[in-house]
mmCIF file of C-alpha atoms in Angstrom:
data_model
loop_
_atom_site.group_PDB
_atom_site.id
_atom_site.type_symbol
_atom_site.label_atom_id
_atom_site.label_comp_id
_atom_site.label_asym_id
_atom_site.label_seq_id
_atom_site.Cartn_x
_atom_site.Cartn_y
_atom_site.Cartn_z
ATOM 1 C CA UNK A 1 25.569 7.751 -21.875
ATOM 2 C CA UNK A 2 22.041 8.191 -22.693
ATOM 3 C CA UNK A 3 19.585 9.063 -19.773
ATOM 4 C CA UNK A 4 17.614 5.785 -19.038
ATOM 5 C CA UNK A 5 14.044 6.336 -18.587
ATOM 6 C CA UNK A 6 11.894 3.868 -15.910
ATOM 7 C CA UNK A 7 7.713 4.379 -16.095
ATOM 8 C CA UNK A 8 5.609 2.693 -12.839
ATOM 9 C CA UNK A 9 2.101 2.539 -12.499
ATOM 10 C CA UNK A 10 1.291 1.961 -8.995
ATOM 11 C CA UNK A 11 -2.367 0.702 -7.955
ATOM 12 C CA UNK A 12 -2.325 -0.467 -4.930
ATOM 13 C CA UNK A 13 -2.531 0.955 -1.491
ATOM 14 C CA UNK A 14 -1.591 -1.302 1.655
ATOM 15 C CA UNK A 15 1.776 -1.524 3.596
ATOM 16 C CA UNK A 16 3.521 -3.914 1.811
ATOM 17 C CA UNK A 17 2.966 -3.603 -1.648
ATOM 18 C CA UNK A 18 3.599 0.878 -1.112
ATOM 19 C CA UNK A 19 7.251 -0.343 -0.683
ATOM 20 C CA UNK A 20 8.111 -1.612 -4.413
ATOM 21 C CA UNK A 21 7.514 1.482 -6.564
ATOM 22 C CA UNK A 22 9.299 3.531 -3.879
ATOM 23 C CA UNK A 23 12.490 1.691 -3.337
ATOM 24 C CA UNK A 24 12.828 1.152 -7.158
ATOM 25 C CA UNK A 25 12.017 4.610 -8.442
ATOM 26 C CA UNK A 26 14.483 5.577 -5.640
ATOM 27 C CA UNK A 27 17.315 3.129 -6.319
ATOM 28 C CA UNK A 28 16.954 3.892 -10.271
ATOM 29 C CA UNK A 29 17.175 7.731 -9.237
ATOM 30 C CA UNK A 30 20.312 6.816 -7.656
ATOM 31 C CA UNK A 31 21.674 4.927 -10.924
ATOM 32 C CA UNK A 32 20.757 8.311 -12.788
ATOM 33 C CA UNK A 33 17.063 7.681 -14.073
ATOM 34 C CA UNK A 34 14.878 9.106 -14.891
ATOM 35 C CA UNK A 35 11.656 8.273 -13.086
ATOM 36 C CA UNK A 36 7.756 8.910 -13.328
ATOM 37 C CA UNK A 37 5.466 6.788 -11.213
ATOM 38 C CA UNK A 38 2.043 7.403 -12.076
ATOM 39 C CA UNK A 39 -0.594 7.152 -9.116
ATOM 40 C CA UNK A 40 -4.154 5.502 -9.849
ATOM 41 C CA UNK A 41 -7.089 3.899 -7.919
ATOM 42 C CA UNK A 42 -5.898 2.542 -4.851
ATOM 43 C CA UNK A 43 -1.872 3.622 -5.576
ATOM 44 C CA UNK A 44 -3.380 7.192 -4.216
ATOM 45 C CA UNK A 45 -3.072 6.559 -0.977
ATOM 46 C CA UNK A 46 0.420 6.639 -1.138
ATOM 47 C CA UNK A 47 0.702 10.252 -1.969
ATOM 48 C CA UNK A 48 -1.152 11.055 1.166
ATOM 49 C CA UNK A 49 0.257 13.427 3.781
ATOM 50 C CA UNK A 50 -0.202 11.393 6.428
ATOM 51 C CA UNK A 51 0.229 7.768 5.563
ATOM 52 C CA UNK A 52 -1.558 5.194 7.398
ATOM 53 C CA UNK A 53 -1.173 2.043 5.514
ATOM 54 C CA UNK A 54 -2.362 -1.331 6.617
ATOM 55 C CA UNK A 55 -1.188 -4.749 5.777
ATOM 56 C CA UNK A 56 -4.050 -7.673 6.615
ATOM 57 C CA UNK A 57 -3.702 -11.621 6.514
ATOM 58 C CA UNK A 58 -7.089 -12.095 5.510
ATOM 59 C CA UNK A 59 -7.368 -13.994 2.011
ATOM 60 C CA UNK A 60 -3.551 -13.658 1.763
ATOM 61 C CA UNK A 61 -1.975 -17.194 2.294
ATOM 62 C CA UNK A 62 1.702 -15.991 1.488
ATOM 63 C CA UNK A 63 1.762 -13.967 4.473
ATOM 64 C CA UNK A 64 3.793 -15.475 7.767
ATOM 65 C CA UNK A 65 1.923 -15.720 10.811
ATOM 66 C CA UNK A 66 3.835 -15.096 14.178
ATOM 67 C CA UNK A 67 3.497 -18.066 16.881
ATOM 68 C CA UNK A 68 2.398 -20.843 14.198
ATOM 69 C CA UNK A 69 -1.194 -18.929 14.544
ATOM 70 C CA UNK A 70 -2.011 -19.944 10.901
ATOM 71 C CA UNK A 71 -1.879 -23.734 12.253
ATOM 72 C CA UNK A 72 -4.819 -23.392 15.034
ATOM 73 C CA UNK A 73 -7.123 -20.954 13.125
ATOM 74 C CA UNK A 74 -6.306 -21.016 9.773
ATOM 75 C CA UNK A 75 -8.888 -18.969 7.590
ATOM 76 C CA UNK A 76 -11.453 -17.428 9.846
ATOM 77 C CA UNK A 77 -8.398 -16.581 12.607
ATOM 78 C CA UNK A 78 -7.255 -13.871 10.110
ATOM 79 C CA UNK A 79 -10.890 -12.587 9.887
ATOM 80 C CA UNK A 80 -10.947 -11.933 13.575
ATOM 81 C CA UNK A 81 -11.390 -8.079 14.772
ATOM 82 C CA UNK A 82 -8.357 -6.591 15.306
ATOM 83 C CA UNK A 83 -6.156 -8.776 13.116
ATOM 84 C CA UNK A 84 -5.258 -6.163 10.944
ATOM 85 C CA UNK A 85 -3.806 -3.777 13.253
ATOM 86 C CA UNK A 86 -1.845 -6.517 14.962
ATOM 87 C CA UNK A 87 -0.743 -7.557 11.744
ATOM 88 C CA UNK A 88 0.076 -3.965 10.559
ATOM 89 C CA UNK A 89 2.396 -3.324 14.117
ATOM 90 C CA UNK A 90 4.193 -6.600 13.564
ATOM 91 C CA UNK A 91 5.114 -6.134 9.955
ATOM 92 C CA UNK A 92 6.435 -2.320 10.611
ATOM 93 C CA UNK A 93 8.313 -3.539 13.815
ATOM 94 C CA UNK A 94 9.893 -5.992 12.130
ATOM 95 C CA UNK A 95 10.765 -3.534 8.939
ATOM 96 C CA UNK A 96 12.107 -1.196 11.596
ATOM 97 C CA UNK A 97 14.201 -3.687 13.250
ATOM 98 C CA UNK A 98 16.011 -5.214 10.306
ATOM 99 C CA UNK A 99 16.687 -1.392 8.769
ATOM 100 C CA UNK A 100 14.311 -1.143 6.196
ATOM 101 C CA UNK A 101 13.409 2.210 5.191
ATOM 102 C CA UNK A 102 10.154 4.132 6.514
ATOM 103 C CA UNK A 103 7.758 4.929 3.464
ATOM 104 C CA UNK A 104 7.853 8.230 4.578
ATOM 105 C CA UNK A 105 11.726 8.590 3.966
ATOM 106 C CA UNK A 106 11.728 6.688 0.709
ATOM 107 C CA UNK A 107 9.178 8.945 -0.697
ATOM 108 C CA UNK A 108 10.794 12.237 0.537
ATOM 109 C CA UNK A 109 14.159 10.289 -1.232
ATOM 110 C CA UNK A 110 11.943 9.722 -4.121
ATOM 111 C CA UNK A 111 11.215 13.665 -4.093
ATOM 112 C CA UNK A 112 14.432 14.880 -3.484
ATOM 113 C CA UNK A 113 15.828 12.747 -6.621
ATOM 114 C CA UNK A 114 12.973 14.471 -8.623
ATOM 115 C CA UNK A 115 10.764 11.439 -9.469
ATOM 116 C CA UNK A 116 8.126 12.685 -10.626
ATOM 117 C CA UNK A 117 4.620 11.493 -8.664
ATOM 118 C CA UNK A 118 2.133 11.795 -10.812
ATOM 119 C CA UNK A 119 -1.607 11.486 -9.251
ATOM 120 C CA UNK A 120 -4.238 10.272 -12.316
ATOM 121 C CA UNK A 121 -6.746 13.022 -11.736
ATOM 122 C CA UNK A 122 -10.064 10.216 -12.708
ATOM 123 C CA UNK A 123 -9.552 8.635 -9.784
ATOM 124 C CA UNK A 124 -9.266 11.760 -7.976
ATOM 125 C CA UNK A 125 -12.655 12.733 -8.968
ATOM 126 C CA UNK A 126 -14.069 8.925 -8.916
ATOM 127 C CA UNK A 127 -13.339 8.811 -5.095
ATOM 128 C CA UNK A 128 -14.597 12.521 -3.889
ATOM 129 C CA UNK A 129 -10.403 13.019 -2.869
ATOM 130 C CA UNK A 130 -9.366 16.046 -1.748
ATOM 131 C CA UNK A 131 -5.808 17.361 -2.999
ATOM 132 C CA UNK A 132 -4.896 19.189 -0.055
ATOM 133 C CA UNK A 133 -4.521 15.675 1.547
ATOM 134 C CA UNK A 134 -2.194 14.793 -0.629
ATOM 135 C CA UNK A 135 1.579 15.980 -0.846
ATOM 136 C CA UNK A 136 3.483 19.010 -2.602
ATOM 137 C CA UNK A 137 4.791 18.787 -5.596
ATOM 138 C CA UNK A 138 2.973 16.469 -7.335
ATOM 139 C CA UNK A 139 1.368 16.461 -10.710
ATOM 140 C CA UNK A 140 -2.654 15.558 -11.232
ATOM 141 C CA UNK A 141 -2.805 14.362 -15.051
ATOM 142 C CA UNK A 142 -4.307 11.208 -16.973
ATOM 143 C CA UNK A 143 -3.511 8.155 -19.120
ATOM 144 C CA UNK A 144 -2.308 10.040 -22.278
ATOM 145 C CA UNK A 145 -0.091 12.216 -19.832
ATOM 146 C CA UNK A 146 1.678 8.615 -18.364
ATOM 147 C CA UNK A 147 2.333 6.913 -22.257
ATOM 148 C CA UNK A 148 3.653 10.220 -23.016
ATOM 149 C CA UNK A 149 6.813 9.150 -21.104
ATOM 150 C CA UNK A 150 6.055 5.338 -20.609
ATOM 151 C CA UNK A 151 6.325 5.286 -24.415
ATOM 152 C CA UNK A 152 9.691 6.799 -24.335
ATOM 153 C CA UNK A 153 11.206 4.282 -21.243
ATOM 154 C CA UNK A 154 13.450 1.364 -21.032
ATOM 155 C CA UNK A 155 11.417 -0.377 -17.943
ATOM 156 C CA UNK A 156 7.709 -0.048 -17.764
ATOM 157 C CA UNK A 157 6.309 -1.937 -14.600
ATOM 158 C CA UNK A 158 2.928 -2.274 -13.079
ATOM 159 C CA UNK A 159 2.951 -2.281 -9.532
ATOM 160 C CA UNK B 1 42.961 -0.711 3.158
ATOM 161 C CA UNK B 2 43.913 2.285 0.826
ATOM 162 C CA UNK B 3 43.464 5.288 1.965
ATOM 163 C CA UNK B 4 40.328 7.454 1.454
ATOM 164 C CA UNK B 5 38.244 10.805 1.640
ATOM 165 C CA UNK B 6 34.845 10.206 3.443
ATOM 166 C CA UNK B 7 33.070 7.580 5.494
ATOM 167 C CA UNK B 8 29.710 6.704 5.302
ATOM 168 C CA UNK B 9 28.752 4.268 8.097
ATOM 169 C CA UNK B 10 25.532 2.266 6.589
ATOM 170 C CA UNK B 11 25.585 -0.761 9.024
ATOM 171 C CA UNK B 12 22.058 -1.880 10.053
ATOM 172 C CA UNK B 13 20.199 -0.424 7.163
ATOM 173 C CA UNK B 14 18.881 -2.200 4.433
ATOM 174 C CA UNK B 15 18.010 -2.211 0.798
ATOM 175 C CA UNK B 16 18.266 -0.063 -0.934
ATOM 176 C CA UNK B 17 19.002 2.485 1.805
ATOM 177 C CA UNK B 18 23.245 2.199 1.319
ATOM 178 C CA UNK B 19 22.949 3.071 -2.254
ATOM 179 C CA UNK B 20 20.703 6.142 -1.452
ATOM 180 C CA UNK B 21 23.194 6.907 1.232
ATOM 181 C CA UNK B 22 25.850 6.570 -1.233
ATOM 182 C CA UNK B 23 24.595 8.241 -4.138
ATOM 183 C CA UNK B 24 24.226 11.024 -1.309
ATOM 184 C CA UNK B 25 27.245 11.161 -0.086
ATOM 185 C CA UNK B 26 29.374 11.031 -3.446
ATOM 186 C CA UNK B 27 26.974 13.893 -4.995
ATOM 187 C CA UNK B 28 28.695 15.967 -2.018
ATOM 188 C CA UNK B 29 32.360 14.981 -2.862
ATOM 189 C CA UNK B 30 34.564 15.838 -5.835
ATOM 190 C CA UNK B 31 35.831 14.152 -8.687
ATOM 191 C CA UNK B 32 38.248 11.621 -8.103
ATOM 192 C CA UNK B 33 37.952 11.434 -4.295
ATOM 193 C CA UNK B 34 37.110 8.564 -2.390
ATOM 194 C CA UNK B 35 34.381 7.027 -0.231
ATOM 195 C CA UNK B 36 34.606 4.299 1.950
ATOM 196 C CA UNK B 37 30.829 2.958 2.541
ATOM 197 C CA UNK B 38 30.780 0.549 5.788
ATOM 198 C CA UNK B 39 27.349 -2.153 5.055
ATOM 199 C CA UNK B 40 25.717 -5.208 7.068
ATOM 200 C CA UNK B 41 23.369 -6.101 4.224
ATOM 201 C CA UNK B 42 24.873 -9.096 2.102
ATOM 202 C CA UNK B 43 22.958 -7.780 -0.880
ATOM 203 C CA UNK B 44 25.092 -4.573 -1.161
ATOM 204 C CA UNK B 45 27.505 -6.645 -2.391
ATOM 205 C CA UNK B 46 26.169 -6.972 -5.956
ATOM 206 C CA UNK B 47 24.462 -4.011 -5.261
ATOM 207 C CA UNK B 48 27.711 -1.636 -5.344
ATOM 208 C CA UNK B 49 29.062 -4.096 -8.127
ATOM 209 C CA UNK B 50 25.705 -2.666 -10.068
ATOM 210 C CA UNK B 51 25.935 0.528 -8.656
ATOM 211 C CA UNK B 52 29.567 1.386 -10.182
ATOM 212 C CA UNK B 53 28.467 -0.232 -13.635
ATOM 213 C CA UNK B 54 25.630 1.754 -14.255
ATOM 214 C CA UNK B 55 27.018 5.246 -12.587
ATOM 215 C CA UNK B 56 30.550 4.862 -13.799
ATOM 216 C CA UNK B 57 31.977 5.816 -10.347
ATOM 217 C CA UNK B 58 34.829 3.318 -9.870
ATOM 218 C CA UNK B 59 34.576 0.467 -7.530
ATOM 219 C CA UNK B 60 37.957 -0.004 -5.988
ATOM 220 C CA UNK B 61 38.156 -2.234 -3.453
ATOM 221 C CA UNK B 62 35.054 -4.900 -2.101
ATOM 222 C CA UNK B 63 35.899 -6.682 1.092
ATOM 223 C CA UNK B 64 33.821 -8.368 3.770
ATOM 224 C CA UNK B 65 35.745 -8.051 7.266
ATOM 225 C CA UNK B 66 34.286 -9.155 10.860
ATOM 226 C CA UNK B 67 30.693 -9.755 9.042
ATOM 227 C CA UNK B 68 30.840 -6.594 7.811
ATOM 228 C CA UNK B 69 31.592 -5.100 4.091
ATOM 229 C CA UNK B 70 33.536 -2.600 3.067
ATOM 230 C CA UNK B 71 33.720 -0.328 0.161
ATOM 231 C CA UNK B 72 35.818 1.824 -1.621
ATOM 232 C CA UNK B 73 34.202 3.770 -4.238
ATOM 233 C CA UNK B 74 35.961 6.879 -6.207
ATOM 234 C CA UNK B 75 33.810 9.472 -7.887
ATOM 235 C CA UNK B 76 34.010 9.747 -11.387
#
């Protein structure tokens, strides 16, 4: 059986949407992928050391509100001070509780499988980043380096 | 149940944590043994049906029992 190749791109950089390139690069390592995921603009900050992700209501109408909150202040309740971090604690208690994985452990997963994490090195440079915040073992490269194997894979997703 | 080799206890963790486990614990094992993977999550169901497709490690037995599933995997 012929390796099976899966390419991610992965741009963003809050709590909830770190999870999907993580849990499926790690699941498809498990099936016996291969797997790149390559890192750009805001998809950086998940290959910090020390993640500290945030997840925030504001403009996002698919997100639940605890208590019925989105019925009394609907728009400019989310905007309120503070409403990020209570949002943020609430969404990674209730991860914790129903056994979802920390990002932490799905990256070091991710590692351990040998995904490769591949930081685009523009965006690097565009934001002034430093690479000693960012983990071991990773790979700083650009476009041409991610088609190299994205041209070659069977799923191509961007995340 | 029939009998098997090792246990891996996955109850309260969710996707796609009991494949990962899994995967884990069969890379440890030898050919032909078997592992009997314990799971609360109703999605490891099709997950472990997927799982054996894709790997080839053959899925022998997939019960649910007390709310909980049970699985009997042997490595290929």
């Amino acid at each position: 059986m012929e390796t099976k190749k899966l390419a991610i791109i992965a741009t963003k950089g809050s709590l909830d949407w770190a999870y999907p390139p993580f849990i499926l690069s790690s699941t498809a390592a498990a099936l016996g992928y291969e797997v790149e995921i390559f890192f750009t603009f805001y998809g950086l900050q998940l290959l910090r050391k020390k993640l500290d992700l945030q997840v925030t209501p504001l403009g996002n109408p698919g997100m639940p509100m605890p208590l019925g909150m989105d019925k009394w202040f609907p728009v400019l309740g989310t905007a309120l001070p503070g409403m990020q971090s209570v949002m943020t604690m609430m969404m990674k208690k209730k991860m914790a509780d129903k056994g979802v994985a920390g990002l932490e452990e799905l990256r070091e997963l991710c590692q351990e499988a040998d995904v490769k994490l591949i930081a685009c090195q523009m965006t690097v440079d565009l934001f002034d980043m430093d690479s000693a915040d960012f983990i071991d073992n990773i790979e700083y490269a650009g476009a041409a380096r991610f088609f190299e194997f994205a041209g070659e894979s069977d799923i191509c997703l961007y995340i | 149940m029939a009998d098997f080799d090792d246990e891996l206890d996955a109850s309260g963790l969710n996707c796609p944590l009991p494949i990962l486990r899994a995967k884990k614990s069969l890379t440890a094992m030898d050919a032909g043994k078997v592992l009997h993977i314990i799971a609360t999550d109703p999605g490891s169901v099709k997950d472990f049906e997927a799982f054996s497709k894709q790997t080839g490690n053959e899925l022998l037995e997939s019960r649910e029992e007390g709310g909980k599933f049970h699985f009997l995997i042997k490595k290929s």
